[in-house]
C-alpha positions in Angstrom: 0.0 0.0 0.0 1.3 3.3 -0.9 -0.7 5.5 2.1 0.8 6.0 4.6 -0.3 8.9 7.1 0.7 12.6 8.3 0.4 13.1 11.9 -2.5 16.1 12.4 -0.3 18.2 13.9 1.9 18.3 10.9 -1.2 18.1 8.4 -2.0 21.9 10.6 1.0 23.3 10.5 1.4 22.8 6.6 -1.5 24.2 5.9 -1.0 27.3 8.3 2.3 27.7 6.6 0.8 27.6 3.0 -1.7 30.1 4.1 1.4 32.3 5.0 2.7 31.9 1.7 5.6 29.2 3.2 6.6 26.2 2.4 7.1 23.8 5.3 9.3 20.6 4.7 8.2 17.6 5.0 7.6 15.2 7.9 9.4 11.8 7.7 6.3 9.8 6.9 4.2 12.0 4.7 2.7 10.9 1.6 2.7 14.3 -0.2 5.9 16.6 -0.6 4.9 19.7 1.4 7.6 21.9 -0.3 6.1 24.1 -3.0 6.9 22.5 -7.0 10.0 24.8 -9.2 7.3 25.1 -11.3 4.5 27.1 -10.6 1.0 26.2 -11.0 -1.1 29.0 -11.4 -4.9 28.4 -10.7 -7.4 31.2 -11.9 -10.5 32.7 -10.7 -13.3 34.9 -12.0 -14.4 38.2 -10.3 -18.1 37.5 -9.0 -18.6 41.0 -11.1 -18.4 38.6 -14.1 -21.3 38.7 -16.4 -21.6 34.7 -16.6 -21.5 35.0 -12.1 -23.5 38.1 -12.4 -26.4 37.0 -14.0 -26.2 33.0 -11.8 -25.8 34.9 -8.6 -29.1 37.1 -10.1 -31.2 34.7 -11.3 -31.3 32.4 -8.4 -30.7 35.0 -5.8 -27.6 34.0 -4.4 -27.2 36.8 -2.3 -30.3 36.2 -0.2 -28.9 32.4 0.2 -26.2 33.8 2.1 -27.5 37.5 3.5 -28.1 36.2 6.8 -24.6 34.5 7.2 -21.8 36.4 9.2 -18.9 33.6 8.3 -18.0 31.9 5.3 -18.4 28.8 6.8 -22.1 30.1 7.4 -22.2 30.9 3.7 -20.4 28.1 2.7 -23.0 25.8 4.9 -26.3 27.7 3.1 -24.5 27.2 -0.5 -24.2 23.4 0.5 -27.6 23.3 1.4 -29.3 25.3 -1.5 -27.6 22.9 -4.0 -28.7 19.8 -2.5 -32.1 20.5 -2.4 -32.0 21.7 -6.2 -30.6 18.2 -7.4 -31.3 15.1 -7.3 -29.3 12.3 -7.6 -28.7 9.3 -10.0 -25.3 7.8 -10.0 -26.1 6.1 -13.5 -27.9 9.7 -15.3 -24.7 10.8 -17.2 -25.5 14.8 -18.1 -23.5 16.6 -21.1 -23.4 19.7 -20.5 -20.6 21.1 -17.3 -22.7 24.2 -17.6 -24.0 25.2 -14.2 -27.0 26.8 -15.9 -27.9 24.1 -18.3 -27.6 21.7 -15.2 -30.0 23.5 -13.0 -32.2 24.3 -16.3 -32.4 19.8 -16.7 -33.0 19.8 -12.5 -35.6 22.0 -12.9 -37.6 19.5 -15.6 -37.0 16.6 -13.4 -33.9 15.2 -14.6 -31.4 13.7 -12.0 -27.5 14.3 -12.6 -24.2 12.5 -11.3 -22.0 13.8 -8.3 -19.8 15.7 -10.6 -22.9 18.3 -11.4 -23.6 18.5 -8.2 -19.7 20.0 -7.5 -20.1 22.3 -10.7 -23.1 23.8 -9.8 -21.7 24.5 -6.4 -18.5 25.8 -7.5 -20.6 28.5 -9.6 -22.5 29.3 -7.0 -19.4 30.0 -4.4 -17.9 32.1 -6.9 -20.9 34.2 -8.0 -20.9 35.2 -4.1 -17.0 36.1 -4.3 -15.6 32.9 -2.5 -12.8 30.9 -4.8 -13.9 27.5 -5.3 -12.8 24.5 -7.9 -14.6 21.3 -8.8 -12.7 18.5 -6.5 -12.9 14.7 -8.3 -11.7 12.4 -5.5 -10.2 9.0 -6.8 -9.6 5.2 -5.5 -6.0 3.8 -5.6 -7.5 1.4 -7.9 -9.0 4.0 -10.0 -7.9 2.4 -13.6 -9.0 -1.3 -13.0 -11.8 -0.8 -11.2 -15.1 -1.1 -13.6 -17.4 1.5 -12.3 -17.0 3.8 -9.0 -14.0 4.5 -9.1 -14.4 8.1 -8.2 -16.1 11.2 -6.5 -16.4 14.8 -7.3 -17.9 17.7 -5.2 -16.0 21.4 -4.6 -13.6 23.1 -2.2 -14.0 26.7 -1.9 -11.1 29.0 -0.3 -12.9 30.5 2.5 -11.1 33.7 3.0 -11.7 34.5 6.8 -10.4 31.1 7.8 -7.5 31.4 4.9 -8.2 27.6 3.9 -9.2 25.3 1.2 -12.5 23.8 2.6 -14.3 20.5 1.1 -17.9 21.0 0.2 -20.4 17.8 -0.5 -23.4 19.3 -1.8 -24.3 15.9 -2.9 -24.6 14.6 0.8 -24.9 18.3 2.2 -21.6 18.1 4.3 -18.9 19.8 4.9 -16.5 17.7 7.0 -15.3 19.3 10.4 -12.6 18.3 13.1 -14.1 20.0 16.1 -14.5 23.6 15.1 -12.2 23.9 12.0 -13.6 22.8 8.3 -11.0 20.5 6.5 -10.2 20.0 3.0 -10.3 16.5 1.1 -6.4 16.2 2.3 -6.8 16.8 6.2 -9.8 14.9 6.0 -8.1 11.8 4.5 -5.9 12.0 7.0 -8.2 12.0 9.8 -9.8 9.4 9.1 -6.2 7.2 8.9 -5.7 8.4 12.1 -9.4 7.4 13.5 -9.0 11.2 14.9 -11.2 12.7 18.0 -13.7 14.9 17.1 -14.0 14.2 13.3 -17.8 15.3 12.4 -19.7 17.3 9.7 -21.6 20.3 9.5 -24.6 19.7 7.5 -28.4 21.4 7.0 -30.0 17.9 7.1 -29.7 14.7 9.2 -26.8 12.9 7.2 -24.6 10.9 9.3 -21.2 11.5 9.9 -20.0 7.8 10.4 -21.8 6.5 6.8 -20.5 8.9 5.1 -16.3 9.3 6.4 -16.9 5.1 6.2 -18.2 5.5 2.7 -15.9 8.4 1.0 -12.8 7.1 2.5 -12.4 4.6 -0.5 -12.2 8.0 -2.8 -9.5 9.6 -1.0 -6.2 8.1 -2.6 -5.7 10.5 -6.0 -7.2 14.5 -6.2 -7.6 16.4 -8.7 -9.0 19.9 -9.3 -9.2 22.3 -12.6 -6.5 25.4 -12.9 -8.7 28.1 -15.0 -11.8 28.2 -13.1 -13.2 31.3 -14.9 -16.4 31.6 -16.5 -17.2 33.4 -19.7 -13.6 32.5 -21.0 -12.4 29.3 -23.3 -9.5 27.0 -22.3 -8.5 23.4 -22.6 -9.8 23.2 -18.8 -5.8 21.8 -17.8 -6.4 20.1 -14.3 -4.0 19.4 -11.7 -3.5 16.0 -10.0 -2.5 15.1 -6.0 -0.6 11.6 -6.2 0.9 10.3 -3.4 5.2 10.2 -3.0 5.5 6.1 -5.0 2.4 5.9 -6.4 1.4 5.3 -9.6 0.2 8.5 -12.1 -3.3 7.4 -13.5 -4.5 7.8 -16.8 -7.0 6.3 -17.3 -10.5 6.2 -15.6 -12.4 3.1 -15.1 -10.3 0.6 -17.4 -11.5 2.8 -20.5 -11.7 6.4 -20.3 -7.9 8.5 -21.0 -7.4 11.4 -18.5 -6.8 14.0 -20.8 -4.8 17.5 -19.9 -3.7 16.6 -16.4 -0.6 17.4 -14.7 1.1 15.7 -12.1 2.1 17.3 -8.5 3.3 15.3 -5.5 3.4 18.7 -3.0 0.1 19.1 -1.2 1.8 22.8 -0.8 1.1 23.5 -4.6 -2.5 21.7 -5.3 -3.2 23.7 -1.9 -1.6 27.2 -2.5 -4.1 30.3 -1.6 -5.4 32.2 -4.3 -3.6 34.9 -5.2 -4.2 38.1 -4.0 -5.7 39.4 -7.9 -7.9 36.7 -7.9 -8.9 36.1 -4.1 -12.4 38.0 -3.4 -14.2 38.5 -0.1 -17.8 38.4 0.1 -17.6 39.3 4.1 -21.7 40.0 5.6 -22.3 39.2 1.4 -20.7 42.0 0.0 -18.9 41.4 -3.0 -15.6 43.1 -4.1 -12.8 42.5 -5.6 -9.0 43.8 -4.3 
């Protein structure tokens, strides 16, 4: 087995580090290099001033989702919850279209989509409010020979009060929490390795924490996450990949399908890096501006 574990206390202390803009090195066992790559990685967002954001966050009035929140977390928790009750689930409805509108257009007629609409339509929606986010597909180790569910997608948004990547399920309506602090797909694998104290969710409904960490854990081996995440602009959508230090690169999904445009990065320090500070936005008591 390639996994092997981070202690928490190191898992925290990289992560404050990156937040600082520092690259911590590495602890003995980690799985990840926590040293930022040579090369950088630049990941891009759109301002929430954006026509394609402006008119999402308009026509399904975004703003009022989140007007009573005083955190991002709070926001981040009424984005969750707005998009779960909007879709509906089918793991076998494959849907075309990665367009947020065209996705909640098909929802809106009855038709059920896959997990990965669920983290695209969220993503829009954190964005339109002025909070970063990225569609997240989580991967098995066994992600090539495995037939069929061999994966999971959802979103992680950068919430800017906390400075931190945060993992979003709108699909299950959880966001999953050690004690008071929201983790991202990383920390979480890694509290679950380490069976850790305190491990929960924050969620609007009554889904169980124990199913789900007992469930998703099977997904948490490979990460991966889109680099241009702006809207209203072409690109060959280039996404970044997490593999663990020895394992294998995939490339392809489910014994058939290629992974196309991906790059490869071992340093949880890069596929975690803040937003920069041209294309961070706050949306603090659901303001929006840009710096």
């Amino acid at each position: 087995m390639y996994r092997r574990t981070f202690t928490l206390l190191f898992t925290a202390l990289s992560m404050s580090l990156m937040a600082q803009g520092q690259a911590p090195t590495a602890a003995p066992d980690s799985p990840y290099l926590a040293t930022l790559d040579p090369v950088a990685y630049p990941f891009q967002f759109s301002s929430p001033k954006e026509p394609y954001l402006t008119r999402f966050r308009e026509m399904f009035g975004l703003q009022e989702v989140v007007a009573q929140e005083t955190t991002d977390l709070g926001r981040a928790r009424a984005l969750c919850q707005w998009v779960h009750f909007r879709l509906e689930h089918d793991g076998h409805k494959q849907f075309k279209s990665q367009d947020p509108f065209a996705i909640l257009k098909a929802a809106q007629a009855g038709q059920q989509v896959q997990c990965v609409e669920f983290g695209l339509v969220l993503a829009a929606a954190f964005n339109a409010v002025g909070i970063p986010a990225r569609p997240l597909y989580l991967k098995a180790e066994d992600v090539q020979t495995r037939a069929s569910a061999a994966g999971h997608a959802l979103a992680e948004a950068w919430l800017p009060d906390l400075g931190k990547w945060v993992m979003v399920d709108a699909q299950a309506d959880i966001i999953p929490m050690l004690g008071t602090t929201p983790l991202n797909a990383v920390e979480l694998q890694q509290a679950i390795a380490a069976d850790a104290e305190g491990l929960t969710v924050l969620t609007s409904t009554d889904a169980k924490p124990k199913s789900y960490f007992k469930w998703v854990n099977q997904y948490l081996f490979y990460f991966d996450t889109v680099m241009d995440n702006r809207y209203g602009v072409k690109s060959a959508r280039t996404g970044l990949m997490l593999v663990p230090l020895r394992a294998h690169k995939p490339v392809v999904f489910q014994r058939t399908e290629a992974i196309h445009n991906i790059r490869y990065t071992n340093s949880v320090a890069t596929f975690y890096a803040p937003p920069t500070s041209s294309t961070e936005m706050t949306a603090k008591s659901g303001s929006l501006s840009a710096p």
